[in-house]
Short mmCIF file of C-alpha atoms and ligand atoms in Angstrom, two decimals:
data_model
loop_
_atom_site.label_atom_id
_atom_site.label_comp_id
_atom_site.label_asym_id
_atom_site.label_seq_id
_atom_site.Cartn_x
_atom_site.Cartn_y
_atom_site.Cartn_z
CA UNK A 1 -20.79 26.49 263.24
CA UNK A 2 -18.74 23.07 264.14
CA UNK A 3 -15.12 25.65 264.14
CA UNK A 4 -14.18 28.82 264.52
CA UNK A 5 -12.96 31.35 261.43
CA UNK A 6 -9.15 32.49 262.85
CA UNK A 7 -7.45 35.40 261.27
CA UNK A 8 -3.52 35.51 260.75
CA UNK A 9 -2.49 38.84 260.16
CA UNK A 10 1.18 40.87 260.41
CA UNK A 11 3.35 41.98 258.41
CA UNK A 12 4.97 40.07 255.48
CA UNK A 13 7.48 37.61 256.29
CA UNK A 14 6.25 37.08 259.72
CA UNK A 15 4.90 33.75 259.21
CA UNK A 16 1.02 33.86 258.39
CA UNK A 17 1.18 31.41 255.58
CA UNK A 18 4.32 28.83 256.99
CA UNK A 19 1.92 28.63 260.32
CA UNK A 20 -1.44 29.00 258.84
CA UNK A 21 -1.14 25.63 256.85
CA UNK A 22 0.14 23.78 259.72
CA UNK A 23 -2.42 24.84 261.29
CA UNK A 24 -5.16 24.26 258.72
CA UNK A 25 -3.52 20.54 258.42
CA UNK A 26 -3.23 20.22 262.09
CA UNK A 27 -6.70 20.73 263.05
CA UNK A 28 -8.68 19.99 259.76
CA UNK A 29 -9.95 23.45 258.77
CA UNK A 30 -9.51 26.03 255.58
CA UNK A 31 -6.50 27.97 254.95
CA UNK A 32 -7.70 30.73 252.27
CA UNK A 33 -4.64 32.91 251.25
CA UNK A 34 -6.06 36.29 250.59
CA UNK A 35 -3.28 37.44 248.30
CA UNK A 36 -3.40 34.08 245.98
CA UNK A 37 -7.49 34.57 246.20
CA UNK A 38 -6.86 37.72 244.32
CA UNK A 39 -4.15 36.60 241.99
CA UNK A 40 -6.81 33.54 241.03
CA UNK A 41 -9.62 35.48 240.74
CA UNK A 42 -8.45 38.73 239.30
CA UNK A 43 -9.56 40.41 242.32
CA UNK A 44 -8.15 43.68 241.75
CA UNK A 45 -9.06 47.41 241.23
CA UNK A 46 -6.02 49.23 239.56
CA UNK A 47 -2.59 49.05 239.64
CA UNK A 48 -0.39 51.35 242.53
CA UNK A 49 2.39 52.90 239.53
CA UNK A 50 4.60 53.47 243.04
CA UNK A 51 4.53 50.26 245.21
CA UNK A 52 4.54 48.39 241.46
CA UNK A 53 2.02 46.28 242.51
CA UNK A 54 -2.20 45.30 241.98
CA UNK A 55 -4.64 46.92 244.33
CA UNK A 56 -7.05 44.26 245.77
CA UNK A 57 -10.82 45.01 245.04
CA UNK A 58 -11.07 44.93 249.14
CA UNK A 59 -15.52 44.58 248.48
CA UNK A 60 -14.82 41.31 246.02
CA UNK A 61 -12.64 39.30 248.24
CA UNK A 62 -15.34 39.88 251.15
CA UNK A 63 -17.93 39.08 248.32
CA UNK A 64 -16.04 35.92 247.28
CA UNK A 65 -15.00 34.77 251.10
CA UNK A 66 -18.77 35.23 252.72
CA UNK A 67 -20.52 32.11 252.13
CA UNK A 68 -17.38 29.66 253.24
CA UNK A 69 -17.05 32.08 256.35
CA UNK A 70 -20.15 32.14 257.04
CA UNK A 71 -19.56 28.09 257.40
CA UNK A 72 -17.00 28.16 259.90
CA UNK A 73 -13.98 26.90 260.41
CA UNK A 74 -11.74 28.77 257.74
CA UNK A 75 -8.05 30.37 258.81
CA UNK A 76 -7.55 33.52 256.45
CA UNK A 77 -4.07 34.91 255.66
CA UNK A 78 -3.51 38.97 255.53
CA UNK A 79 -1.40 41.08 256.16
CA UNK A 80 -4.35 43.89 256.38
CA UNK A 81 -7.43 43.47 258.36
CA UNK A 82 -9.42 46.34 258.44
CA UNK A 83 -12.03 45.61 255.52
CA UNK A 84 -13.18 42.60 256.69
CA UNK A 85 -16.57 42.27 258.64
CA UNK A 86 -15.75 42.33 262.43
CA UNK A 87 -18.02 39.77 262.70
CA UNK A 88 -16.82 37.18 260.51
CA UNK A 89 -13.91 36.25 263.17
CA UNK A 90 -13.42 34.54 266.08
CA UNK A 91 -10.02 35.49 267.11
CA UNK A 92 -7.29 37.29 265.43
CA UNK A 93 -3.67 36.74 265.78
CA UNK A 94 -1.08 39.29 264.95
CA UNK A 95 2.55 37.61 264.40
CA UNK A 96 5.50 39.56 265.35
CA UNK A 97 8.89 39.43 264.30
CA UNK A 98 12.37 41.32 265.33
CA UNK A 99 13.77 43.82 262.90
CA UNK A 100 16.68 41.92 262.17
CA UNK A 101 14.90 38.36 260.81
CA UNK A 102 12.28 40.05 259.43
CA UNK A 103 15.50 42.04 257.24
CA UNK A 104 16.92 38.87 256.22
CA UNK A 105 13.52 37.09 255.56
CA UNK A 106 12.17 39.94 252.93
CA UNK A 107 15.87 39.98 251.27
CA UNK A 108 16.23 36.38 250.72
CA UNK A 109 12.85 36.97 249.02
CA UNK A 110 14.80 39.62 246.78
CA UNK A 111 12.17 42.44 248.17
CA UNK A 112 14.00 45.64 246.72
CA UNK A 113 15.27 48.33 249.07
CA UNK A 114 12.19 50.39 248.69
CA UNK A 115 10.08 47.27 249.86
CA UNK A 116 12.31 46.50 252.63
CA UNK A 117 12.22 49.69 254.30
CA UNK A 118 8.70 49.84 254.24
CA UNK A 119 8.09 46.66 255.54
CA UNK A 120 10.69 46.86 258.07
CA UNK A 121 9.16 50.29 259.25
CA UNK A 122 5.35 48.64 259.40
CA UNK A 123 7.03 46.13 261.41
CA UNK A 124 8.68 48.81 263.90
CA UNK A 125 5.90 50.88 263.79
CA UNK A 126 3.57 48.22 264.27
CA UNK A 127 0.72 49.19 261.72
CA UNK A 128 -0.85 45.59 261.58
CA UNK A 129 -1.08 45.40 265.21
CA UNK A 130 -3.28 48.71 265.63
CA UNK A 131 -5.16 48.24 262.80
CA UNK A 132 -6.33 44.84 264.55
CA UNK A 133 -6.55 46.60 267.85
CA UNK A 134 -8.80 49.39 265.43
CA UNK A 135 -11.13 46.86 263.88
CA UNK A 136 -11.75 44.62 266.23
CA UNK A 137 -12.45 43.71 270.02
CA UNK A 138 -9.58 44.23 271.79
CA UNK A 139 -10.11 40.63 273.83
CA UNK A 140 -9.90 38.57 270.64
CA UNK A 141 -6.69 40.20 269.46
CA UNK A 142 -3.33 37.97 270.59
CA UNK A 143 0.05 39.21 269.24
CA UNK A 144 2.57 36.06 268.91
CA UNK A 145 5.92 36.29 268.73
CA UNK A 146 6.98 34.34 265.44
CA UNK A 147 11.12 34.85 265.01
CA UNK A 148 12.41 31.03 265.78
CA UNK A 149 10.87 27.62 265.11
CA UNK A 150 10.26 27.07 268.97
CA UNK A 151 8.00 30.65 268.06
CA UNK A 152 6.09 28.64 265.56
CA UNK A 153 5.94 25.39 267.46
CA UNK A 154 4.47 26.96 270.71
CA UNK A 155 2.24 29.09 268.58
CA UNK A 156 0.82 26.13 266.97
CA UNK A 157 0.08 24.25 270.46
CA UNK A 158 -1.49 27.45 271.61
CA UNK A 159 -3.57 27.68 268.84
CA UNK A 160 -4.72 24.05 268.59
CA UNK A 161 -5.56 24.15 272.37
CA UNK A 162 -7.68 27.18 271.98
CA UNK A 163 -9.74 25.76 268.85
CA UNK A 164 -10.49 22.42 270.87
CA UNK A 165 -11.76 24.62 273.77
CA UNK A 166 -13.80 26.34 271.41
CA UNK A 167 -15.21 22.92 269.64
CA UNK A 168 -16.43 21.69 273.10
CA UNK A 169 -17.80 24.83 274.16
CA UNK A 170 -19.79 25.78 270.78
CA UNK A 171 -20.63 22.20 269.76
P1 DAT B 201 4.16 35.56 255.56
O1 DAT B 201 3.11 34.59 255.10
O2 DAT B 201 3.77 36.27 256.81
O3 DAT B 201 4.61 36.50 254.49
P2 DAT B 201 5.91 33.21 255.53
O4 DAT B 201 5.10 32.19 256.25
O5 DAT B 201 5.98 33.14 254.05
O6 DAT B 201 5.46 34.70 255.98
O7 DAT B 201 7.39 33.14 256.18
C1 DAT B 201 8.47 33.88 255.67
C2 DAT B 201 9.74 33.08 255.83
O8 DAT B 201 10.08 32.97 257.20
C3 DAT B 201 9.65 31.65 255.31
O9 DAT B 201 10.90 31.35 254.73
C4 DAT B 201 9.46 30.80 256.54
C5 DAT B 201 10.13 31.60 257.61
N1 DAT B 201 9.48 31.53 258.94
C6 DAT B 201 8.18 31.75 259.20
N2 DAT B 201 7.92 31.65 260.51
C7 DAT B 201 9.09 31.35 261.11
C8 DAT B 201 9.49 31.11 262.47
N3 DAT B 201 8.62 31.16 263.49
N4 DAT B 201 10.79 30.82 262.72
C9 DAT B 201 11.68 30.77 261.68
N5 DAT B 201 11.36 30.99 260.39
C10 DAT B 201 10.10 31.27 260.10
#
């Protein structure tokens, strides 16, 4: 493997996707949106009547991801992580964002109130974080603050420093 697989996981509206394509672009790897995977594929399994939404077929998005992960050097966006192999990553961010900008990020995506609160209370309670924590090894979990572009601009650096370290140590 010439790069490492990175996982960007949190909450919705944190700021997987905005930072995992600068990323991708930055430092020449994949970005694989799990969601839009899904959505293209018609990667579902039924349909949740109360959240009003499609339940991902968890087994055919690991199906469909293996191969290119097995490659290297792909970022994946979720905000779950607990069905995919432990193995397949080699470090797995969890982006964090204060109650109040996470609010106004989910509105001004005209989330209803339902959706807001339950996001909002993931966020406070934070589910994504111990479900990382859960699946894998604690050392390769790193939560980031992501509430302000200076957020996003340091977690860039950080990250692009930490996949050259691990190009001239693996390669
Ligand atoms: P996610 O993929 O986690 O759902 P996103 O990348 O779509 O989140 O970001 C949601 C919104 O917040 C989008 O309008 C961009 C903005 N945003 C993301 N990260 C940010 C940051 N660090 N500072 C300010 N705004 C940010």
């Amino acid at each position: 493997m010439k790069s490492p697989n990175i996982l960007l996981t949190g909450t919705p509206g944190v700021g997987k996707t905005t930072l995992g394509k600068e990323l991708a672009e930055k430092c020449d790897l994949a970005y694989v949106n799990v969601g839009d995977l899904a959505k293209e594929g018609n990667l579902y399994e039924g349909f949740d009547e109360e959240y009003n939404c499609p339940i991902l077929d968890e087994d055919r998005v690991v199906d469909e991801l293996e191969d290119r992960m097995c490659e290297g050097g792909v970022i994946v966006d979720y905000h779950g992580c607990d069905f995919f192999p432990e193995r397949w990553f080699h470090i797995v961010f969890v982006l964090r964002t204060d109650n109040s900008i996470l609010y106004e990020r989910l509105e001004s995506r005209g989330y209803n109130k339902k959706k807001l609160q339950d996001n909002i209370q993931c966020e406070i309670f934070q589910t994504i974080y111990e479900e990382a924590a859960e699946s894998y090894q604690q050392d390769i979990v790193h939560q980031l603050p992501s509430n302000t572009p200076e957020d996003m601009e340091r977690n860039l650096d950080q990250i692009t420093q930490w996949i050259q370290q691990w190009r001239i140590d693996h390669n």
